[in-house]
């Protein structure tokens, strides 16, 4: 047992948001407290209190007030950390607050209080306020004091910037036990570099970390060398970095805003030069971001703005339109990737990237994922929330430093079966428990309803037979299928668990080639005890679960049979001998009654009786199907002749 005093948390001290995380035996998790989300805005607002004291507000509250008090609200202070005023130069134009020179050319933040006083603060002091809040959130979540942390910084931070980060920690009462580059943390969150700790032989490898956030883009190429030191199971070296400090999701929002502004201008007869008041611009910005985010999930997004006086701006924007608009932006990031790869190759001959890790909210955009995947020729890692992955990785490093069981961070076998939900709520297991990692398995599925143009796939983990008794890992939708009769589409579902325990599930409909995929880390949040409990439960319920699974599958298949038979009878019923027709009808009625009863309550039907009824109907229907096929062949010959 490690002592709580040895607790070390991970902190992603971000430009826009900060996040705290903690890693124990069940893997890394983000810390939240009192209903707030995991993202703590890195924003600090200073105010004069009634008794002359200085009041400080941090996080959501400070961010919300930023428009009212721009000069008292300090955001993006990370851009100033450890830099001289001359270094910061161009960045100043983007800050709403004052920055002045301190001693030896350093930066100081200048905050004019309402009562006429002026505060002159070092970036470290401002940053410490953010860290204090992060520390309080972590302490609240863990229920104990937090004094030590691993803090992440951008890979390109120099010594002065790293030192400033340590100082900020100290001012916040936190001992910064290690500074870790953000890309290294992201790789650690996925277990990269921990193979040795898990007793696996791992050679040297190269990892690319692609980080596209709201305002900045960074790419880093890391070299991972196995280290002989068990206390330091990995050794990452940043071979090269590249990027653009002014490129990110905000630029996409601007492109959409410009589109709306121009089209609204045309609509109201103001042409290109439509001027919008700041309030309206902000609203349009929020709308644009909403549309962008919707298009990451959906194929189209409706936009409707009431322009007043009966005029309405209304249009639908499709994902394809957005993709065409942002393609040049994505290409710029890929050019930066190439630049970083070239620099890295100069240091490391024969360089071959073996994993790509995605970081930053904008990597949720499907086009970004697709292009990055194509560019590196690798499926990028997207299983972890791209806004939290850096903090999660910092906590993994923290747990290593605090001497946590390192082997627990990576597994050699899949502890619980993985599968997908099928019609009726049963789970089809695709990778069985105790399969060795890496593991791959494929299975074919189809639809249960005619003309279905999308299929929702829900991924489950567990040993029980019904989805409701298993742990849901995620879901995704295969869209854009051409309408086909039930049972005709051929959907190939592939499960792949890689050496780091990351599960990729992909579904492809064979005929249309439509595909969709999902990535998750199944073992995060799962302790050894829980795995054992789940196993015990599955044994306890095994018999009943099996019976239920069987009934559910029989109902689904029986209904599909009934549908085909009804279709057949409608088309060729008149051509069948009356006796045979009566037999068919009676067998179909029997099966229908049984499936309906079983659907309402699976226990009310003996699975063997249900099976028998289905088999009887299947056997009987062969003749009808033959006649139906003969009819349709004749029909198609006549069509061809006409
Ligand atoms: P970060 O700086 O990493 O927090 O990233 C924030 C950026 O990610 C903002 O520009 C968001 O609009 C963008 N973002 C967040 N979620 C999505 C999404 N689902 N699709 C597209 N962009 C997103």
XYZ file of C-alpha atoms and ligand atoms in Angstrom:
665
model
C 0.000 0.000 0.000
C 1.322 3.389 -0.878
C 0.760 6.127 1.644
C -1.595 8.934 0.735
C 1.297 11.275 1.521
C 3.022 9.832 -1.535
C 0.125 10.897 -3.738
C 1.266 12.737 -6.797
C -1.247 14.129 -9.237
C -0.806 15.034 -12.894
C -1.587 18.551 -14.073
C -2.001 19.784 -17.611
C -1.416 23.499 -17.135
C -2.890 24.684 -20.414
C -3.045 28.013 -22.208
C -6.852 27.978 -22.235
C -7.790 25.254 -19.757
C -6.095 23.238 -17.045
C -6.891 19.695 -15.960
C -5.980 17.545 -12.957
C -5.740 13.760 -13.142
C -4.820 10.886 -10.878
C -3.692 7.384 -11.679
C -4.102 4.385 -9.432
C -4.492 0.681 -9.966
C -7.617 1.217 -12.067
C -5.715 3.437 -14.476
C -5.641 7.203 -15.021
C -8.737 9.327 -14.444
C -9.531 12.994 -14.511
C -10.352 14.703 -11.218
C -13.486 16.802 -10.904
C -15.193 18.327 -7.936
C -18.601 19.694 -6.994
C -20.307 19.059 -10.282
C -17.872 21.133 -12.330
C -16.447 19.691 -15.543
C -12.834 18.574 -15.810
C -11.670 21.647 -17.714
C -10.681 24.520 -15.444
C -10.338 27.682 -17.540
C -6.815 29.081 -17.039
C -8.300 32.514 -16.443
C -7.762 34.755 -13.412
C -9.781 37.848 -12.590
C -8.591 40.469 -10.092
C -10.958 42.826 -8.284
C -10.729 45.357 -5.461
C -12.690 44.192 -2.428
C -14.708 46.501 -0.157
C -11.967 46.595 2.526
C -9.136 47.260 0.176
C -8.241 43.616 -0.254
C -7.628 42.141 -3.694
C -10.145 39.506 -4.676
C -9.137 36.782 -7.051
C -11.464 34.609 -9.044
C -10.248 31.672 -11.141
C -11.826 29.387 -13.707
C -15.379 29.455 -15.093
C -16.410 32.520 -13.076
C -13.390 34.519 -14.186
C -13.911 33.460 -17.794
C -17.589 34.433 -17.748
C -16.702 37.945 -16.603
C -13.943 38.464 -19.159
C -16.070 40.574 -21.493
C -17.087 42.942 -18.671
C -13.599 43.405 -17.295
C -11.113 42.653 -20.053
C -8.247 44.507 -18.391
C -8.748 42.812 -15.036
C -9.077 39.337 -16.507
C -5.845 37.545 -17.293
C -5.998 34.649 -19.732
C -3.384 32.814 -21.832
C -0.693 33.792 -19.297
C 1.154 30.654 -20.373
C 2.237 32.595 -23.434
C 4.214 34.926 -21.129
C 5.795 32.360 -18.816
C 9.568 32.637 -18.639
C 9.756 34.948 -21.631
C 11.085 38.443 -22.028
C 8.899 41.256 -23.230
C 10.789 41.333 -26.521
C 10.234 37.574 -27.029
C 6.526 37.926 -26.531
C 6.276 40.722 -29.100
C 3.546 39.832 -31.567
C 1.566 37.831 -29.014
C 0.770 40.999 -27.090
C -1.723 42.140 -29.712
C -3.949 39.185 -28.786
C -4.063 39.857 -25.057
C -6.834 41.975 -23.590
C -4.804 43.042 -20.551
C -1.690 45.138 -20.104
C 1.840 43.723 -20.177
C 4.822 45.806 -19.096
C 8.550 45.214 -18.673
C 9.804 43.919 -15.343
C 13.388 43.547 -14.202
C 15.893 42.282 -16.801
C 13.348 42.642 -19.570
C 10.904 40.074 -18.118
C 7.142 40.410 -18.585
C 4.797 41.716 -15.934
C 1.034 41.744 -16.099
C -0.473 45.119 -15.311
C -3.953 45.076 -13.792
C -5.666 48.416 -13.048
C -8.125 47.853 -10.196
C -11.442 49.723 -10.064
C -10.262 51.754 -7.048
C -7.357 53.208 -8.965
C -4.623 50.929 -7.660
C -2.489 48.981 -10.069
C -1.306 45.433 -9.605
C 1.957 44.391 -11.201
C 2.136 40.608 -11.328
C 4.627 38.120 -12.655
C 3.228 35.466 -15.020
C 4.308 32.909 -12.382
C 2.076 34.554 -9.776
C -0.913 34.517 -12.111
C -0.235 30.933 -13.097
C 0.064 30.001 -9.410
C -3.529 31.155 -8.935
C -4.634 28.685 -11.572
C -2.549 25.931 -9.988
C -4.023 26.661 -6.544
C -7.470 26.108 -8.001
C -6.394 22.902 -9.725
C -4.887 21.730 -6.452
C -8.111 22.498 -4.578
C -10.185 20.602 -7.150
C -7.844 17.622 -6.864
C -7.919 17.703 -3.070
C -11.704 17.880 -3.128
C -11.941 14.961 -5.526
C -9.460 12.776 -3.643
C -10.596 13.840 -0.199
C -7.082 14.625 0.980
C -4.344 17.224 0.701
C -2.343 17.345 -2.504
C 1.207 18.646 -2.302
C 3.058 17.132 -5.225
C 2.425 17.109 -8.931
C 3.804 16.287 -12.329
C 3.140 19.292 -14.554
C 3.225 19.284 -18.338
C 4.669 21.971 -20.605
C 4.892 22.284 -24.400
C 7.784 20.339 -25.887
C 9.378 23.553 -27.127
C 9.480 25.205 -23.662
C 13.051 26.214 -22.874
C 14.757 26.106 -19.484
C 13.492 29.516 -18.449
C 9.911 28.587 -19.302
C 10.176 25.281 -17.432
C 11.725 27.030 -14.459
C 8.883 29.559 -14.454
C 6.411 26.670 -14.372
C 8.176 25.159 -11.354
C 8.098 28.532 -9.623
C 4.367 28.856 -10.265
C 3.927 25.449 -8.638
C 5.952 26.459 -5.600
C 3.920 29.661 -5.192
C 0.777 27.504 -5.247
C 2.154 25.214 -2.538
C 2.872 22.403 -4.958
C 6.176 20.638 -5.300
C 6.601 20.034 -9.020
C 8.316 16.662 -8.924
C 8.716 16.461 -12.659
C 8.113 18.608 -15.698
C 6.989 16.458 -18.632
C 6.584 17.567 -22.252
C 2.904 17.486 -23.281
C 3.457 15.089 -26.222
C 5.334 12.689 -23.955
C 2.423 12.765 -21.524
C -0.038 12.081 -24.343
C 2.000 9.044 -25.419
C 2.161 7.800 -21.809
C -1.609 8.092 -21.460
C -1.872 5.433 -24.160
C 0.661 3.249 -22.391
C 3.335 3.866 -25.011
C 6.717 3.408 -23.408
C 5.394 1.240 -20.606
C 5.819 -2.044 -22.449
C 9.002 -2.747 -20.537
C 7.326 -2.138 -17.221
C 4.805 -4.789 -18.173
C 7.679 -7.179 -18.826
C 7.346 -7.006 -22.583
C 10.325 -6.720 -24.815
C 10.068 -3.491 -26.648
C 12.551 -2.028 -29.054
C 13.113 1.571 -29.928
C 10.170 3.266 -31.608
C 9.089 6.624 -32.935
C 5.826 8.342 -32.024
C 4.239 11.406 -33.629
C 1.980 13.537 -31.445
C -0.411 15.781 -33.376
C -1.946 18.486 -31.202
C -4.584 20.759 -32.757
C -6.363 22.867 -30.167
C -8.417 26.034 -30.300
C -5.623 28.471 -31.048
C -2.440 26.535 -31.617
C -1.068 23.607 -33.535
C 1.936 21.552 -32.447
C 3.439 18.381 -33.782
C 6.231 16.512 -32.015
C 8.252 13.532 -33.059
C 9.357 11.471 -30.069
C 11.891 8.693 -29.870
C 11.124 6.070 -27.323
C 13.991 4.038 -25.977
C 13.480 1.192 -23.562
C 15.356 1.967 -20.375
C 17.013 -0.599 -18.130
C 15.841 1.256 -15.018
C 12.625 -0.203 -13.571
C 11.853 3.068 -11.771
C 12.020 4.850 -15.112
C 10.558 2.325 -17.515
C 10.591 4.547 -20.562
C 12.853 7.099 -22.026
C 11.295 9.593 -24.421
C 13.320 12.082 -26.333
C 11.726 14.881 -28.312
C 13.488 14.625 -31.666
C 11.714 17.520 -33.346
C 8.778 19.859 -32.988
C 6.973 22.093 -35.421
C 3.697 23.930 -35.510
C 1.944 27.237 -35.679
C 1.071 29.289 -32.610
C -1.820 30.882 -34.514
C -3.624 27.964 -36.081
C -6.484 26.023 -34.592
C -10.192 25.494 -34.187
C -10.769 29.248 -33.810
C -9.693 29.707 -37.433
C -12.358 27.242 -38.521
C -14.946 29.189 -36.545
C -13.804 32.346 -38.354
C -14.175 30.717 -41.776
C -17.759 29.751 -40.952
C -18.500 33.192 -39.503
C -17.242 34.817 -42.671
C -19.479 32.558 -44.745
C -22.523 33.463 -42.652
C -21.646 37.157 -42.632
C -21.271 37.313 -46.419
C -24.466 35.392 -47.070
C -26.442 37.445 -44.575
C -24.999 40.570 -46.193
C -26.258 39.420 -49.591
C -29.652 38.618 -48.124
C -30.155 42.032 -46.514
C -28.676 43.826 -49.498
C -25.565 45.020 -47.665
C -23.253 42.991 -49.882
C -19.780 41.991 -48.716
C -19.405 44.897 -46.386
C -21.939 43.914 -43.746
C -20.650 45.284 -40.449
C -21.691 43.509 -37.284
C -21.674 44.962 -33.765
C -19.302 43.143 -31.360
C -22.159 41.463 -29.490
C -23.538 40.015 -32.740
C -20.064 38.933 -33.827
C -19.634 37.005 -30.585
C -22.979 35.317 -31.040
C -22.152 34.458 -34.618
C -18.844 33.045 -33.376
C -20.619 30.820 -30.870
C -23.043 29.722 -33.573
C -20.162 28.927 -35.926
C -18.434 26.816 -33.277
C -21.688 24.963 -32.608
C -22.127 24.219 -36.310
C -18.527 23.023 -36.560
C -18.916 20.687 -33.584
C -22.201 19.321 -34.894
C -20.558 18.537 -38.212
C -17.995 16.341 -36.438
C -20.894 14.051 -35.515
C -23.477 14.641 -38.231
C -23.457 14.980 -41.993
C -25.254 18.321 -41.933
C -26.160 21.182 -39.643
C -29.129 23.504 -40.022
C -28.658 27.243 -39.520
C -31.543 29.622 -39.018
C -31.167 33.251 -38.007
C -34.118 35.593 -37.688
C -32.907 38.850 -39.222
C -35.981 40.807 -38.112
C -38.613 42.476 -40.296
C -39.730 39.122 -41.623
C -36.332 38.289 -43.124
C -34.791 34.964 -42.195
C -31.357 33.592 -43.040
C -31.745 29.881 -43.385
C -29.480 27.232 -44.849
C -28.058 23.831 -44.214
C -24.344 23.380 -44.144
C -22.980 19.961 -44.938
C -19.881 18.249 -43.653
C -18.580 18.149 -47.224
C -18.877 21.952 -47.464
C -17.011 22.438 -44.200
C -14.347 19.982 -45.280
C -13.782 21.868 -48.524
C -13.377 25.091 -46.515
C -10.907 23.710 -43.996
C -8.847 21.507 -46.259
C -6.141 24.183 -46.774
C -5.855 24.588 -43.025
C -5.426 20.872 -42.509
C -2.827 20.807 -45.290
C -0.843 23.454 -43.412
C -0.699 21.186 -40.379
C 0.483 18.307 -42.550
C 3.238 20.494 -43.999
C 4.362 21.182 -40.420
C 4.323 17.426 -39.770
C 6.634 16.961 -42.735
C 8.954 19.671 -41.455
C 9.149 17.972 -38.054
C 9.716 14.589 -39.688
C 12.562 16.036 -41.768
C 14.214 17.523 -38.677
C 13.792 14.275 -36.792
C 15.185 12.238 -39.688
C 18.311 14.379 -39.606
C 18.954 13.130 -36.055
C 17.759 9.618 -36.468
C 18.349 7.797 -39.710
C 15.858 5.217 -40.909
C 13.122 6.907 -38.909
C 9.740 5.171 -39.109
C 6.781 6.455 -37.135
C 4.986 3.565 -35.450
C 2.191 5.406 -33.638
C 0.335 8.705 -34.009
C -1.361 10.208 -30.968
C -4.093 12.829 -31.316
C -4.359 15.686 -28.818
C -6.556 18.815 -28.726
C -10.278 19.367 -29.245
C -9.984 19.995 -32.975
C -8.701 16.476 -33.609
C -12.323 15.368 -33.210
C -12.922 16.684 -36.733
C -13.283 13.649 -39.022
C -11.335 15.283 -41.873
C -8.402 15.928 -39.525
C -8.370 12.309 -38.385
C -8.647 11.062 -41.951
C -5.892 13.254 -43.370
C -3.505 12.608 -40.489
C -4.160 8.869 -40.803
C -3.476 8.955 -44.547
C -0.411 11.129 -44.119
C 1.294 8.838 -41.642
C -0.212 5.666 -43.064
C -1.372 4.732 -39.549
C -4.690 4.749 -37.739
C -4.169 7.566 -35.203
C -4.869 7.025 -31.501
C -8.137 8.784 -30.648
C -9.551 6.597 -27.884
C -8.920 9.056 -25.077
C -10.636 12.429 -24.851
C -8.223 14.710 -26.751
C -8.744 17.524 -24.224
C -7.800 15.308 -21.279
C -5.143 13.010 -22.679
C -2.204 15.198 -21.583
C -3.405 15.384 -17.968
C -4.063 11.631 -17.968
C -0.518 11.008 -19.154
C 0.897 13.358 -16.507
C -0.884 11.254 -13.897
C 0.610 8.063 -15.347
C 4.070 9.597 -14.915
C 3.054 10.645 -11.398
C 2.028 7.115 -10.495
C 5.345 5.763 -11.770
C 7.216 8.291 -9.627
C 5.158 7.445 -6.569
C 6.090 3.799 -7.014
C 2.681 2.494 -8.009
C 2.459 -1.005 -9.420
C 3.801 -0.376 -12.870
C 2.767 -3.660 -14.399
C -0.835 -2.785 -13.589
C -0.718 -0.029 -16.162
C -0.481 -2.446 -19.044
C -2.014 -5.845 -19.489
C -0.902 -8.873 -21.434
C -4.332 -10.417 -21.731
C -7.791 -8.986 -22.248
C -9.365 -9.377 -18.804
C -13.012 -9.218 -19.936
C -14.672 -10.195 -23.217
C -15.395 -7.509 -25.785
C -18.388 -7.515 -28.087
C -21.283 -5.640 -29.639
C -24.954 -5.482 -28.877
C -27.206 -7.332 -31.308
C -30.954 -7.144 -31.909
C -32.901 -7.754 -28.740
C -30.177 -6.581 -26.390
C -27.867 -9.606 -26.389
C -24.108 -9.204 -26.686
C -22.189 -10.994 -29.425
C -18.708 -11.565 -27.952
C -16.071 -10.833 -30.527
C -12.859 -11.058 -28.525
C -13.109 -13.523 -25.645
C -11.600 -12.858 -22.238
C -8.041 -13.969 -21.657
C -7.140 -13.473 -25.329
C -3.512 -12.348 -25.587
C -2.865 -8.802 -26.710
C -2.547 -7.793 -29.469
C -5.771 -9.467 -30.597
C -7.935 -9.173 -33.698
C -11.282 -10.726 -34.565
C -13.887 -10.125 -37.227
C -17.534 -10.986 -37.515
C -20.327 -10.351 -40.022
C -23.625 -8.760 -39.090
C -26.687 -7.523 -40.928
C -29.760 -5.366 -40.451
C -33.082 -6.354 -38.894
C -35.342 -3.772 -40.520
C -36.005 -3.154 -44.235
C -34.468 -0.088 -45.808
C -32.280 0.682 -42.804
C -29.808 3.407 -43.863
C -27.857 3.511 -40.641
C -26.766 1.010 -38.025
C -25.875 1.903 -34.478
C -23.108 -0.202 -33.011
C -22.713 -0.355 -29.244
C -19.532 -1.826 -27.843
C -19.652 -3.738 -24.554
C -17.262 -5.370 -22.152
C -18.160 -8.141 -19.745
C -19.034 -11.773 -19.316
C -22.824 -11.600 -19.079
C -24.975 -12.361 -22.104
C -27.202 -9.286 -22.124
C -25.958 -5.778 -22.836
C -27.757 -4.406 -19.785
C -25.507 -6.543 -17.564
C -22.266 -5.533 -19.264
C -20.191 -2.385 -19.234
C -20.795 -0.094 -22.189
C -17.584 1.235 -23.699
C -19.046 3.410 -26.424
C -21.147 3.498 -29.525
C -20.953 4.707 -33.083
C -23.144 4.769 -36.147
C -22.552 3.426 -39.625
C -24.387 5.878 -41.856
C -25.238 6.389 -45.489
C -26.155 2.797 -46.312
C -28.209 2.327 -49.467
C -31.663 1.043 -48.444
C -31.747 -2.756 -48.674
C -34.104 -5.415 -47.357
C -33.439 -6.578 -43.801
C -30.698 -9.172 -43.577
C -29.158 -8.282 -46.914
C -26.433 -5.754 -45.969
C -23.176 -7.402 -45.012
C -21.532 -5.506 -42.220
C -18.071 -6.631 -41.283
C -17.207 -5.660 -37.731
C -13.571 -5.834 -36.773
C -12.196 -5.628 -33.228
C -8.530 -4.921 -32.751
C -6.784 -4.556 -29.403
C -3.220 -3.369 -29.789
C -0.234 -3.938 -27.544
C -1.157 -0.925 -25.429
C -4.677 -2.150 -24.772
C -6.335 0.335 -27.128
C -9.423 -1.153 -28.789
C -10.312 -0.068 -32.333
C -13.676 -1.194 -33.628
C -14.485 -0.683 -37.287
C -17.590 -1.531 -39.279
C -17.703 -1.731 -43.071
C -20.771 -2.417 -45.172
C -19.425 -4.558 -47.996
C -21.664 -3.436 -50.830
C -21.511 0.321 -50.333
C -18.044 0.422 -48.792
C -19.390 2.754 -46.063
C -17.327 2.592 -42.930
C -17.270 3.947 -39.399
C -15.066 3.319 -36.418
C -14.538 3.902 -32.737
C -11.546 3.726 -30.443
C -11.595 3.193 -26.676
C -9.324 2.048 -23.878
C -11.383 -0.769 -22.318
C -9.295 -1.209 -19.189
C -9.282 2.331 -17.893
C -11.292 2.512 -14.709
C -11.220 -1.228 -14.144
C -9.549 -2.636 -11.036
C -8.412 -6.167 -10.466
C -11.179 -6.611 -7.872
C -13.801 -5.468 -10.308
C -12.656 -7.934 -12.941
C -13.001 -10.681 -10.346
C -16.444 -9.533 -9.292
C -17.619 -9.474 -12.918
C -16.314 -13.003 -13.431
C -18.109 -14.257 -10.302
C -21.367 -12.663 -11.386
C -21.173 -14.158 -14.838
C -20.747 -17.622 -13.350
C -23.699 -17.097 -11.061
C -25.957 -16.090 -13.936
C -24.446 -18.267 -16.628
C -27.291 -20.708 -17.148
C -30.066 -18.154 -17.151
C -28.056 -15.754 -19.295
C -27.398 -18.389 -21.938
C -31.088 -19.267 -22.153
C -32.025 -15.635 -22.479
C -29.418 -14.975 -25.156
C -30.728 -17.966 -27.092
C -34.336 -16.789 -26.897
C -33.423 -13.259 -27.934
C -31.495 -14.507 -30.961
C -34.309 -16.895 -31.915
C -36.840 -14.079 -31.718
C -34.707 -11.837 -33.959
C -34.097 -14.566 -36.532
C -37.661 -15.886 -36.327
C -39.043 -12.444 -37.063
C -36.783 -12.053 -40.047
C -37.997 -15.440 -41.350
C -41.612 -14.417 -40.839
C -41.054 -11.245 -42.783
C -39.519 -13.090 -45.744
C -42.311 -15.611 -45.692
C -44.987 -12.941 -45.641
C -43.294 -11.220 -48.588
C -43.209 -14.543 -50.439
C -46.826 -15.355 -49.706
C -47.900 -11.949 -50.910
C -46.120 -12.493 -54.210
C -46.745 -16.176 -54.931
C -49.398 -17.274 -52.408
C -51.896 -17.634 -55.271
C -49.661 -20.185 -57.024
C -49.424 -22.571 -54.038
C -51.569 -25.644 -53.478
C -54.317 -24.799 -50.933
C -53.173 -27.542 -48.519
C -49.581 -26.389 -48.558
C -50.649 -22.782 -48.180
C -52.730 -23.667 -45.120
C -49.797 -25.539 -43.573
C -47.528 -22.559 -44.148
C -50.019 -20.156 -42.622
C -50.459 -22.302 -39.571
C -46.717 -22.751 -39.026
C -46.170 -19.016 -39.452
C -48.939 -18.247 -36.944
C -47.400 -20.608 -34.411
C -43.985 -18.980 -34.761
C -45.464 -15.474 -34.642
C -47.345 -16.216 -31.444
C -44.230 -17.654 -29.842
C -41.897 -14.827 -30.905
C -44.379 -12.196 -29.714
C -44.717 -13.902 -26.373
C -40.963 -14.338 -26.028
C -40.407 -10.725 -26.977
C -42.729 -9.582 -24.186
C -41.199 -11.969 -21.640
C -38.359 -14.250 -22.567
C -39.109 -16.626 -19.687
C -42.625 -17.335 -20.948
C -41.352 -19.481 -23.812
C -39.333 -22.657 -23.829
C -36.356 -21.983 -26.122
C -36.556 -25.504 -27.544
C -40.209 -25.012 -28.530
C -39.324 -21.715 -30.159
C -36.431 -23.300 -31.995
C -38.649 -26.139 -33.171
C -41.325 -23.746 -34.482
C -38.724 -21.809 -36.413
C -37.210 -24.951 -37.900
C -40.641 -26.266 -38.924
C -41.446 -23.071 -40.752
C -38.010 -22.961 -42.368
C -38.376 -26.537 -43.625
C -41.864 -25.920 -44.967
C -40.986 -22.666 -46.672
C -38.308 -24.089 -48.964
C -40.897 -24.889 -51.624
C -42.466 -21.475 -51.484
C -39.048 -19.823 -51.838
C -38.321 -21.971 -54.900
C -41.560 -20.884 -56.524
C -40.905 -17.266 -55.591
C -37.410 -17.372 -57.067
C -38.690 -18.973 -60.272
C -41.327 -16.243 -60.527
C -38.890 -13.423 -60.071
C -36.511 -14.928 -62.638
C -39.329 -15.082 -65.147
C -40.211 -11.526 -64.274
C -36.694 -10.296 -64.839
C -36.492 -12.087 -68.210
C -39.668 -10.382 -69.322
C -38.263 -7.049 -68.116
C -35.052 -7.657 -70.033
C -36.983 -8.535 -73.165
C -39.208 -5.485 -73.026
P -8.437 22.634 -26.931
O -7.673 23.910 -27.057
O -7.631 21.434 -27.074
O -9.359 22.604 -25.759
O -9.388 22.600 -28.204
C -10.471 23.458 -28.311
C -10.894 23.511 -29.749
O -11.457 22.273 -30.124
C -11.964 24.567 -29.979
O -11.692 25.255 -31.189
C -13.215 23.741 -30.117
O -14.173 24.390 -30.925
C -12.677 22.516 -30.796
N -13.559 21.356 -30.642
C -13.999 20.783 -29.505
N -14.820 19.756 -29.773
C -14.910 19.672 -31.123
C -15.618 18.806 -32.027
N -16.404 17.820 -31.593
N -15.462 19.025 -33.355
C -14.676 20.011 -33.805
N -13.998 20.853 -33.009
C -14.102 20.689 -31.680
